[in-house]
mmCIF file of C-alpha atoms in Angstrom:
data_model
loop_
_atom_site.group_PDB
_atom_site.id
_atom_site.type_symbol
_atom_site.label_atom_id
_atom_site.label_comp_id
_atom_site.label_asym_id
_atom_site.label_seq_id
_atom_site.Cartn_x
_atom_site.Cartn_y
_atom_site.Cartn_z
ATOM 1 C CA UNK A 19 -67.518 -16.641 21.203
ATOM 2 C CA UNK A 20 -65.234 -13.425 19.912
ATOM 3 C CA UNK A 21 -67.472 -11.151 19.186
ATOM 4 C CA UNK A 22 -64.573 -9.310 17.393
ATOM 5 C CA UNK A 23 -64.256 -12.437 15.447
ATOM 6 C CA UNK A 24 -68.018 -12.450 14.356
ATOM 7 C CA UNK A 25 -68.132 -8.334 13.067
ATOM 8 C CA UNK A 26 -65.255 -8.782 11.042
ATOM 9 C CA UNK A 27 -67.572 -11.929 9.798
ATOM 10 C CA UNK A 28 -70.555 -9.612 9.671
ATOM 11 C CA UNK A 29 -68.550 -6.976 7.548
ATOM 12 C CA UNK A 30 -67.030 -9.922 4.787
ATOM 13 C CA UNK A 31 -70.669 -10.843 4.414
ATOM 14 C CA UNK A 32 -71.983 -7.103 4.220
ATOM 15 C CA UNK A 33 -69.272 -6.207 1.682
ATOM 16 C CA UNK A 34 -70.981 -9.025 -0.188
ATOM 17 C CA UNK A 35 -73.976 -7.216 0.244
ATOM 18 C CA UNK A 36 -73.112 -4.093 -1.084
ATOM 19 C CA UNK A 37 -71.608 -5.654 -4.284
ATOM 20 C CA UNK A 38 -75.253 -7.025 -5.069
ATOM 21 C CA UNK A 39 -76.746 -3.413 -4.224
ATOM 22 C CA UNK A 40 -74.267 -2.000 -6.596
ATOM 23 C CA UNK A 41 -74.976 -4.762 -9.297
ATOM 24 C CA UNK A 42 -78.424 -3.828 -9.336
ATOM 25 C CA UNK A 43 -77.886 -0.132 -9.728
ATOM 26 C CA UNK A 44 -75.545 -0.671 -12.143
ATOM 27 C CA UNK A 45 -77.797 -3.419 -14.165
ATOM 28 C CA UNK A 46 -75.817 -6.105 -14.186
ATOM 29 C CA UNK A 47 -78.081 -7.597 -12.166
ATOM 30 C CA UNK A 48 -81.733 -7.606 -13.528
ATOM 31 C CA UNK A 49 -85.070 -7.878 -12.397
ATOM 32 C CA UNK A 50 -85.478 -10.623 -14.919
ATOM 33 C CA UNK A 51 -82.258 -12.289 -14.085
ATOM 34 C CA UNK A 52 -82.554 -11.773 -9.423
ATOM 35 C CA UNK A 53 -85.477 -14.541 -9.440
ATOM 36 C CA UNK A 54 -83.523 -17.004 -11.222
ATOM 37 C CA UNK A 55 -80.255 -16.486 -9.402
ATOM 38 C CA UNK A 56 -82.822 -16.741 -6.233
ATOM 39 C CA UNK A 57 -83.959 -20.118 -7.181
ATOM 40 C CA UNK A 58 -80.592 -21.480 -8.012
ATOM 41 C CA UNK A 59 -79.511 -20.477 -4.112
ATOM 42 C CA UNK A 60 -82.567 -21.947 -2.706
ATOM 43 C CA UNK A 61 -82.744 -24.950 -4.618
ATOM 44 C CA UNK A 62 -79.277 -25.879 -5.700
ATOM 45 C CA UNK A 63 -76.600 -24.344 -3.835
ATOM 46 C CA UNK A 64 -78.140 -23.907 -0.520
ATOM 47 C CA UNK A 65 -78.687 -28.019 -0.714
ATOM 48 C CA UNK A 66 -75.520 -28.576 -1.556
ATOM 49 C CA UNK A 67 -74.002 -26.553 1.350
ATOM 50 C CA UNK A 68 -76.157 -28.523 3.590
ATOM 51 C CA UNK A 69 -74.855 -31.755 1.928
ATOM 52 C CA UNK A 70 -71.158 -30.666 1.732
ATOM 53 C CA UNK A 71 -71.440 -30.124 5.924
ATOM 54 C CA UNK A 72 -71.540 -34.345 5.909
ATOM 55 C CA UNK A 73 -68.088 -34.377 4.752
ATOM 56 C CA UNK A 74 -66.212 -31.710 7.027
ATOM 57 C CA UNK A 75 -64.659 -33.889 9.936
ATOM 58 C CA UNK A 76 -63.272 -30.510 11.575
ATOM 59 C CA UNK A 77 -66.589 -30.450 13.966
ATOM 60 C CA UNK A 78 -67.694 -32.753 16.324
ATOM 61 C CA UNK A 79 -71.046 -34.883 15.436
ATOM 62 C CA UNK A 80 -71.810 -37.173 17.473
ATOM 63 C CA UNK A 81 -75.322 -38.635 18.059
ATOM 64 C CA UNK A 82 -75.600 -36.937 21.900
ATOM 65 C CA UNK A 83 -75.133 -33.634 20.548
ATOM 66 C CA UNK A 84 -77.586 -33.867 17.695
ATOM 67 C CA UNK A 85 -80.355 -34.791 20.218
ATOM 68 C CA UNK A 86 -78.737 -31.732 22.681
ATOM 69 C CA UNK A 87 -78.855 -29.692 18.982
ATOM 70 C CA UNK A 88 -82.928 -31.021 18.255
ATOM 71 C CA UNK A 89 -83.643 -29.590 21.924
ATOM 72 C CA UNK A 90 -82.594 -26.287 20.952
ATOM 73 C CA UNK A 91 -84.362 -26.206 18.016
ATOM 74 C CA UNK A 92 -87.340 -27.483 19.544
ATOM 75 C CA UNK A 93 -86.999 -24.327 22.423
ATOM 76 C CA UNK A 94 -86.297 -22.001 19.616
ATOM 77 C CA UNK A 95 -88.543 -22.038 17.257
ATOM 78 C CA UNK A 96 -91.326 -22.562 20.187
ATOM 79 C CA UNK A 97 -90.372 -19.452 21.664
ATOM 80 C CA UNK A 98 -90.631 -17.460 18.533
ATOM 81 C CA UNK A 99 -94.273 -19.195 18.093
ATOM 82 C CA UNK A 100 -95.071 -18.091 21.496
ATOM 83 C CA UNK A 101 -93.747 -14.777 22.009
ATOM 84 C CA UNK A 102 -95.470 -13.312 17.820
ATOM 85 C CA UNK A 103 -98.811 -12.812 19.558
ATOM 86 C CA UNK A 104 -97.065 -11.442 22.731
ATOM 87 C CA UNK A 105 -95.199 -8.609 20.852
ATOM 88 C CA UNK A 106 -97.949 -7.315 18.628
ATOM 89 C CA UNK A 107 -99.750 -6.489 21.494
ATOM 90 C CA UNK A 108 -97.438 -5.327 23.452
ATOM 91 C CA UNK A 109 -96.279 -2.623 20.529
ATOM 92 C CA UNK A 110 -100.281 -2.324 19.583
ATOM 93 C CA UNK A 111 -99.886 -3.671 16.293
ATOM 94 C CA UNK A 112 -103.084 -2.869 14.083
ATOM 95 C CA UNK A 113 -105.152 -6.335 14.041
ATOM 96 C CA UNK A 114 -104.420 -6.747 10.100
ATOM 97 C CA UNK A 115 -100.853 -6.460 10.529
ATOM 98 C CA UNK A 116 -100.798 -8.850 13.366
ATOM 99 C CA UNK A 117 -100.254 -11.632 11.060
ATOM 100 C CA UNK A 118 -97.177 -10.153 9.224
ATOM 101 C CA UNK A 119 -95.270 -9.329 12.166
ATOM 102 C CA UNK A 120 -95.988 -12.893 13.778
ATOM 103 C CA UNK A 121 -94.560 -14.931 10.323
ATOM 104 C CA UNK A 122 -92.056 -12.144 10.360
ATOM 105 C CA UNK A 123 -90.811 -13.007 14.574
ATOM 106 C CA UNK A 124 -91.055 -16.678 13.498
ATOM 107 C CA UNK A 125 -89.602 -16.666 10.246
ATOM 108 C CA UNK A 126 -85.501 -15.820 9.888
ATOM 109 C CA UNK A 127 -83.401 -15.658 7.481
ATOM 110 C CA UNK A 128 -81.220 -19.420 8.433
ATOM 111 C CA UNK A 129 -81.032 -20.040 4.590
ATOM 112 C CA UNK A 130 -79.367 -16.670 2.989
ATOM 113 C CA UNK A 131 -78.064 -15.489 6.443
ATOM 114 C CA UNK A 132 -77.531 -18.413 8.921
ATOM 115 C CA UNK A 133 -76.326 -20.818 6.550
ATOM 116 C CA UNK A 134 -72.852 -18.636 5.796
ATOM 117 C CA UNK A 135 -72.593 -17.314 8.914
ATOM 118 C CA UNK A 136 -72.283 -20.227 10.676
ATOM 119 C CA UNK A 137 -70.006 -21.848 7.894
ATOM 120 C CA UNK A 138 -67.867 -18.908 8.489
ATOM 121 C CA UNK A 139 -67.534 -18.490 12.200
ATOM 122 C CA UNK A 140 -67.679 -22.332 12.855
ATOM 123 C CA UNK A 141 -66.761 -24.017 10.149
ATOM 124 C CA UNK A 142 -68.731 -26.014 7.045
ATOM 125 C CA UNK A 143 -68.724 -29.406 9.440
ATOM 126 C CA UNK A 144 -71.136 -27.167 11.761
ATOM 127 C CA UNK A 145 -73.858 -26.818 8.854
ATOM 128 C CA UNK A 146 -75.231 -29.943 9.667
ATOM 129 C CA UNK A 147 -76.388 -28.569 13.395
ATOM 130 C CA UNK A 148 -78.319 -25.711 11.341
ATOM 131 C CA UNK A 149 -80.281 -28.513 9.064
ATOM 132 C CA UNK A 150 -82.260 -29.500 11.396
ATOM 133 C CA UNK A 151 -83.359 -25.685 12.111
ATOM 134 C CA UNK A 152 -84.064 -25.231 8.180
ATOM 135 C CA UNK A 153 -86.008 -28.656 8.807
ATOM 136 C CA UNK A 154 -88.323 -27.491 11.538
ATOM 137 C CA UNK A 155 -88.365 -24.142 9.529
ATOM 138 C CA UNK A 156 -89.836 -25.606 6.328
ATOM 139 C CA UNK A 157 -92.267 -27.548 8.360
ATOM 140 C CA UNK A 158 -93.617 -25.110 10.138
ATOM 141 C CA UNK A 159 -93.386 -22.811 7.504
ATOM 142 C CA UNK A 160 -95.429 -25.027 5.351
ATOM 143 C CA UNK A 161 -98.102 -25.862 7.966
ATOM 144 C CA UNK A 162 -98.234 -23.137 10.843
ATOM 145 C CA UNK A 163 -96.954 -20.204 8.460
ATOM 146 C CA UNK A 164 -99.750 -20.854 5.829
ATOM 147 C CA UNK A 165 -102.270 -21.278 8.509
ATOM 148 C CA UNK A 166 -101.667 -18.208 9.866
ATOM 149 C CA UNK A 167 -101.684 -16.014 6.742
ATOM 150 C CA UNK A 168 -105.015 -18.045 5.186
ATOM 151 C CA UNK A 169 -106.549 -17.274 8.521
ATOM 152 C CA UNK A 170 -106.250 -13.422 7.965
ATOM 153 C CA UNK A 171 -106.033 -13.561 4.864
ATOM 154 C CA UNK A 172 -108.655 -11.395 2.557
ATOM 155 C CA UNK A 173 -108.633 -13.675 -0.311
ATOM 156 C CA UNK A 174 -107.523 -16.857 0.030
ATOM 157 C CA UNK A 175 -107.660 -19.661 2.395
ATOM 158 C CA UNK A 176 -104.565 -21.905 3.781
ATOM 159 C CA UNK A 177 -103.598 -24.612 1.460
ATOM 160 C CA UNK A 178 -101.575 -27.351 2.948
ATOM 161 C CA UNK A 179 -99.336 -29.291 0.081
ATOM 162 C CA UNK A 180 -96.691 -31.567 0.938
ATOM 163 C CA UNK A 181 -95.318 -30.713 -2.367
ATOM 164 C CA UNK A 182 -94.068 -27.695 -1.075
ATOM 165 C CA UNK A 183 -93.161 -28.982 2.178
ATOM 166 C CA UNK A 184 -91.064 -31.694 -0.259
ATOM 167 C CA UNK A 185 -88.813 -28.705 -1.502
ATOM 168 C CA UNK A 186 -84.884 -29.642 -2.569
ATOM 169 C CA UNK A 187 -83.632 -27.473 0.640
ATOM 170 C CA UNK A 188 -86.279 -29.964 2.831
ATOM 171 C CA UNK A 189 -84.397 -33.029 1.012
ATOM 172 C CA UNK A 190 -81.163 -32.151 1.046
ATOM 173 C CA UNK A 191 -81.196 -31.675 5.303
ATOM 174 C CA UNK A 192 -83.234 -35.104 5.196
ATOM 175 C CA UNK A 193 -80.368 -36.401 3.402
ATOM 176 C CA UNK A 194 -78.040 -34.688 5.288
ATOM 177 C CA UNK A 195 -79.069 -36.498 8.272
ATOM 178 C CA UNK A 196 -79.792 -39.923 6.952
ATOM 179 C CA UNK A 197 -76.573 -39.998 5.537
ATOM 180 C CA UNK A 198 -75.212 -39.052 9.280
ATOM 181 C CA UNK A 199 -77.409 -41.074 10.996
ATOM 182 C CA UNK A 200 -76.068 -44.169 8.833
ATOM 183 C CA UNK A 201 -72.579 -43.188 8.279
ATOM 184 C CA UNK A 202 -72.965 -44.142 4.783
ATOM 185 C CA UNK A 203 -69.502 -43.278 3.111
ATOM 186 C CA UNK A 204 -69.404 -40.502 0.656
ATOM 187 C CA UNK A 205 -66.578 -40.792 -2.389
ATOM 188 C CA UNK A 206 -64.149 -38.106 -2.465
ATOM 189 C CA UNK A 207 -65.314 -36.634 -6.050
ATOM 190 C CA UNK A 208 -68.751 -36.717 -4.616
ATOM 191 C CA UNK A 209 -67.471 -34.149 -1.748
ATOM 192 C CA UNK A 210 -65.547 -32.121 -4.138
ATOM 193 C CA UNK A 211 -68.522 -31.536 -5.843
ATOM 194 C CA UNK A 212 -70.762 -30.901 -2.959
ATOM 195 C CA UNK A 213 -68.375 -28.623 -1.577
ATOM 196 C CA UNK A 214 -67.261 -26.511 -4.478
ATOM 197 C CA UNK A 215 -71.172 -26.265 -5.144
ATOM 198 C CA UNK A 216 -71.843 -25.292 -1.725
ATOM 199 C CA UNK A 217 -69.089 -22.902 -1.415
ATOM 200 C CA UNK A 218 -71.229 -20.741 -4.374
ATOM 201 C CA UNK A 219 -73.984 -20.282 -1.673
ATOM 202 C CA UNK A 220 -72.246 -17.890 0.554
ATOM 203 C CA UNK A 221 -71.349 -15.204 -1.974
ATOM 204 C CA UNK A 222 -74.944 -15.490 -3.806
ATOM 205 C CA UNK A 223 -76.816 -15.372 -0.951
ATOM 206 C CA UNK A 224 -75.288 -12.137 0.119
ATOM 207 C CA UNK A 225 -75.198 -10.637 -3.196
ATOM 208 C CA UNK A 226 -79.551 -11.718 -3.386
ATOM 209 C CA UNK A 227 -80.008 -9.662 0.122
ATOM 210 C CA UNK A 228 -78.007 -6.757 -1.579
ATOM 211 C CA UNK A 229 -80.209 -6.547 -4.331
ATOM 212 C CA UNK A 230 -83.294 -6.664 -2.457
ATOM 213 C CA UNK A 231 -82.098 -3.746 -0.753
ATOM 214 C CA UNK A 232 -81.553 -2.201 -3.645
ATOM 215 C CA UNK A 233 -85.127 -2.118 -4.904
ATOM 216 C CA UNK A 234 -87.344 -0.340 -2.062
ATOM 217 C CA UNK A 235 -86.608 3.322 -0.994
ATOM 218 C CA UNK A 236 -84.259 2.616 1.906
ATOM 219 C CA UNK A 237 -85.506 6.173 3.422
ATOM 220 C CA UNK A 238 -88.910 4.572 3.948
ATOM 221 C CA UNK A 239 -86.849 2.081 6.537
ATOM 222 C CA UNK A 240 -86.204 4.654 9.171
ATOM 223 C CA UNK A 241 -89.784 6.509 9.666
ATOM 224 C CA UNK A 242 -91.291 3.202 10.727
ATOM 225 C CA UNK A 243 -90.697 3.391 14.763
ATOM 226 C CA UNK A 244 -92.697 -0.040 15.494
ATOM 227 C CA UNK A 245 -90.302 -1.393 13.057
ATOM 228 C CA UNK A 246 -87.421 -0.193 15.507
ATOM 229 C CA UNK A 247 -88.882 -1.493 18.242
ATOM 230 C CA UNK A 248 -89.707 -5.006 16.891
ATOM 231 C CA UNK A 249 -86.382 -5.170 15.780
ATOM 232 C CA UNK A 250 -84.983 -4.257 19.137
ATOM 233 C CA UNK A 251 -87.393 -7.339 20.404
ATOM 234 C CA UNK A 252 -85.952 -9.464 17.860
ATOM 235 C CA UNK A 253 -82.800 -9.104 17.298
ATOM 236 C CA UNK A 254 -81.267 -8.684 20.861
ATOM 237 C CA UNK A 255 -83.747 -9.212 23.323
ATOM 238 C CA UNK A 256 -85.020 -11.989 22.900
ATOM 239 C CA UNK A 257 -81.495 -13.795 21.954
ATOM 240 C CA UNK A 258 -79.763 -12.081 25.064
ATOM 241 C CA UNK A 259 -82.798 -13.767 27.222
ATOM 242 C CA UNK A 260 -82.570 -17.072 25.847
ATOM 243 C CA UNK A 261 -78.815 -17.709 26.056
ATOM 244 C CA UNK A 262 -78.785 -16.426 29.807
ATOM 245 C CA UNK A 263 -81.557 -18.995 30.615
ATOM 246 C CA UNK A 264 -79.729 -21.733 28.401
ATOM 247 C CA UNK A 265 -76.126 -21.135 29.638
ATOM 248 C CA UNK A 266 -77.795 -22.255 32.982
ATOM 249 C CA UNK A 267 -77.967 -26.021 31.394
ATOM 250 C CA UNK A 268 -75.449 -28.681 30.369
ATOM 251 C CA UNK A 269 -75.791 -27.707 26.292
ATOM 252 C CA UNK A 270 -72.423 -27.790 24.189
ATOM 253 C CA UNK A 271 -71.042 -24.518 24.267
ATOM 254 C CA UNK A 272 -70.641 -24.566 19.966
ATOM 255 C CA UNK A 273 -74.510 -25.702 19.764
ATOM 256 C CA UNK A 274 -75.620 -22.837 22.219
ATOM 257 C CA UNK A 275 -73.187 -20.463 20.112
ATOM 258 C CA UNK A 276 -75.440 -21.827 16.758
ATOM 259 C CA UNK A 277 -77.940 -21.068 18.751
ATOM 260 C CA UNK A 278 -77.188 -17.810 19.651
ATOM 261 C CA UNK A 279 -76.447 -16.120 16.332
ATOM 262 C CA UNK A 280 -79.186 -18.337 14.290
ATOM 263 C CA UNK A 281 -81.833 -16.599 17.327
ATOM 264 C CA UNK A 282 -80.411 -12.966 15.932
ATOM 265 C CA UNK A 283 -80.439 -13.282 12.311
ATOM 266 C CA UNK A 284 -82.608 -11.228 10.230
ATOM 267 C CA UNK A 285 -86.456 -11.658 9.205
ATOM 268 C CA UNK A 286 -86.193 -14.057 5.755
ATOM 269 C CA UNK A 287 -87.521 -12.942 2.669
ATOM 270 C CA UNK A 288 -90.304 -15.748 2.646
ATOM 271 C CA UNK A 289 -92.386 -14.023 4.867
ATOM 272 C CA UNK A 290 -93.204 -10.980 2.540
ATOM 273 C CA UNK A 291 -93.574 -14.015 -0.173
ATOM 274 C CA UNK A 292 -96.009 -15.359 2.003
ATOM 275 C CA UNK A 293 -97.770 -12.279 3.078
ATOM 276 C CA UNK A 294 -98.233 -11.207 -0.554
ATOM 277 C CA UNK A 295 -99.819 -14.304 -1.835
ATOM 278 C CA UNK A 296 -102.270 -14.370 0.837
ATOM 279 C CA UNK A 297 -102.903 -10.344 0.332
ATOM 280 C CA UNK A 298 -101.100 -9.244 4.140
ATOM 281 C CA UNK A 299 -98.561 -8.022 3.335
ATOM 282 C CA UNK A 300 -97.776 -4.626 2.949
ATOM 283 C CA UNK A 301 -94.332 -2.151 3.205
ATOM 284 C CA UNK A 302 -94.123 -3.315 6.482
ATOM 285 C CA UNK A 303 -92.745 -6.456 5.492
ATOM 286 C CA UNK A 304 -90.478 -5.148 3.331
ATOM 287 C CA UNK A 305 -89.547 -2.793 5.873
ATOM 288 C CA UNK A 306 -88.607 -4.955 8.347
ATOM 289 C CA UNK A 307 -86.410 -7.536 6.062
ATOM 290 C CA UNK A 308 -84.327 -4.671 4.801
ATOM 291 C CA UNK A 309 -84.124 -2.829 8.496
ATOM 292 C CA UNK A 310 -83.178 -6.043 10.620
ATOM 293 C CA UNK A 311 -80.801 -7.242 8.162
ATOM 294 C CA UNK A 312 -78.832 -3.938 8.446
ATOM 295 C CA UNK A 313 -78.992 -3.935 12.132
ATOM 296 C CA UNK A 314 -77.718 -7.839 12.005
ATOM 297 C CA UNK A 315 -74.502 -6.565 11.356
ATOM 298 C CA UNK A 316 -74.103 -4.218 14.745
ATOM 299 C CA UNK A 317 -76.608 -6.455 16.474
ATOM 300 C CA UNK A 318 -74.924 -9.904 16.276
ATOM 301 C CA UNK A 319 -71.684 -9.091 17.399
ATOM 302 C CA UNK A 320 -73.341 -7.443 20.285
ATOM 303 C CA UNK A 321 -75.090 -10.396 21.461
ATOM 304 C CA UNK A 322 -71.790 -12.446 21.338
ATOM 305 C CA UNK A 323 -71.276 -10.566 24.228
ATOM 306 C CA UNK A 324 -72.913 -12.232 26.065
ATOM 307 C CA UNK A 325 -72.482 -15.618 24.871
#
């Protein structure tokens, strides 16, 4: 992997970024109008990305690198289960705040970050390894995520729903897959659609992060040195460990590249979603969105190094 190739990725997306932090400022984007435009990413042109990455025959999909691809998700997402508890202790996080920074070590951006920065760097085709991360993300997000804030949580207890674990970014991967799996033919103005669709997810995603950004004091960001330090955990250790233990083993180098840049994105917006509704969430959350998503753009070029 160029890691040349993935700053200059970093810095199309980031410009993207900045043009939603100036919207905001400038009011053309709203705070009535940013939760709409956030639903129609998560729920209609994130799913159609996923969708669209069915139709791309530029990347190889066969059936022996899916179950290679499931084993890394399986490995991922059970180290970042493992290792939450592990790094609130080891940077003395205050018991209430445990649960934040554990949803925030599990929970990464893949939809508004992952999802176009794999699509850029390898291609739309290679969207289809990163549904099966959003899958084990929703599930777990759903199930283990809710558990842990309604465990903590001051006010309100866990509340399992398969309704929300039945959300259109959950279908669309399931689709995704089954339509894979069967090699059910798709009609070419079907994949126009999907694609054009899909192709609106990259931009709007960016532009969403942007104008998060632009609604907390970004000054607040740097005074927060456990924030540093988690990120530092996050965002390069961790990923720098993992692919020198994986490299070791016969995965596909372009799955252990998805890997690799899906184990360094950002923390997701979800988790301060989460953390608010089950009252623990705090600035902290915020802090750490807004913080690692900056870094993301010197930090995952720098672990390409040593892909």
């Amino acid at each position: 992997m160029n890691s040349l190739i993935v700053f200059q990725q970093m810095l199309v997306l980031f410009a993207m970024i900045l043009a939603g932090y100036f919207c905001y400022k400038k009011d053309i984007i709203t705070d009535e109008l940013q939760p709409k435009l956030s639903y129609m990413v998560v729920n209609v042109f994130n799913p159609f990305l996923v969708i669209s990455s069915i139709t791309d025959k530029s990347v190889d999909k066969s059936m022996e690198l899916i179950l290679e691809n499931i084993c890394l998700v399986i490995i991922l997402f059970a180290v970042w289960m493992i290792t939450g508890p592990i790094i609130v202790r080891l940077l003395r996080i205050p018991g209430e705040k445990r649960p934040l920074y554990s949803l925030m070590n599990i929970f990464s951006n893949l939809g508004f970050m992952g999802l176009p920065l794999i699509s850029a760097i390898y291609g739309k085709g290679a969207v289809i390894y990163v549904s099966f991360y959003m899958l084990m993300y929703n599930l777990l997000l759903y199930t283990y995520g809710i558990y842990v804030a309604g465990k903590h949580s001051p006010s309100k207890k866990a509340d399992f729903s398969w309704k929300k674990i039945m959300n259109p970014g959950f279908i669309s991967c399931l689709v995704a897959i089954i339509i894979f799996a069967l090699q059910i033919p798709v009609p070419q103005a079907a994949a126009t659609l999907v694609s054009y669709m899909g192709n609106t997810a990259v931009p709007l995603s960016m532009i969403l992060i942007g104008v998060f950004m632009a609604k907390i004091n970004l000054k607040e960001i740097f005074t927060n040195i456990k924030i540093y330090l988690f990120s530092l955990i996050k965002l390069v250790i961790l990923p720098i460990l993992l692919i020198q233990i994986l490299k070791l083993l016969p995965f596909d180098s372009t799955l252990l590249g998805i890997f690799l840049l899906l184990s360094g994105t950002p923390v997701g917006s979800i988790v301060i979603l989460v953390a608010d509704e089950y009252g623990i969430g705090g600035k902290e959350g915020v802090q750490g969105i807004v913080l690692t998503t900056l870094l993301s753009l010197f930090t995952l070029p720098f672990i390409a190094l040593f892909y």
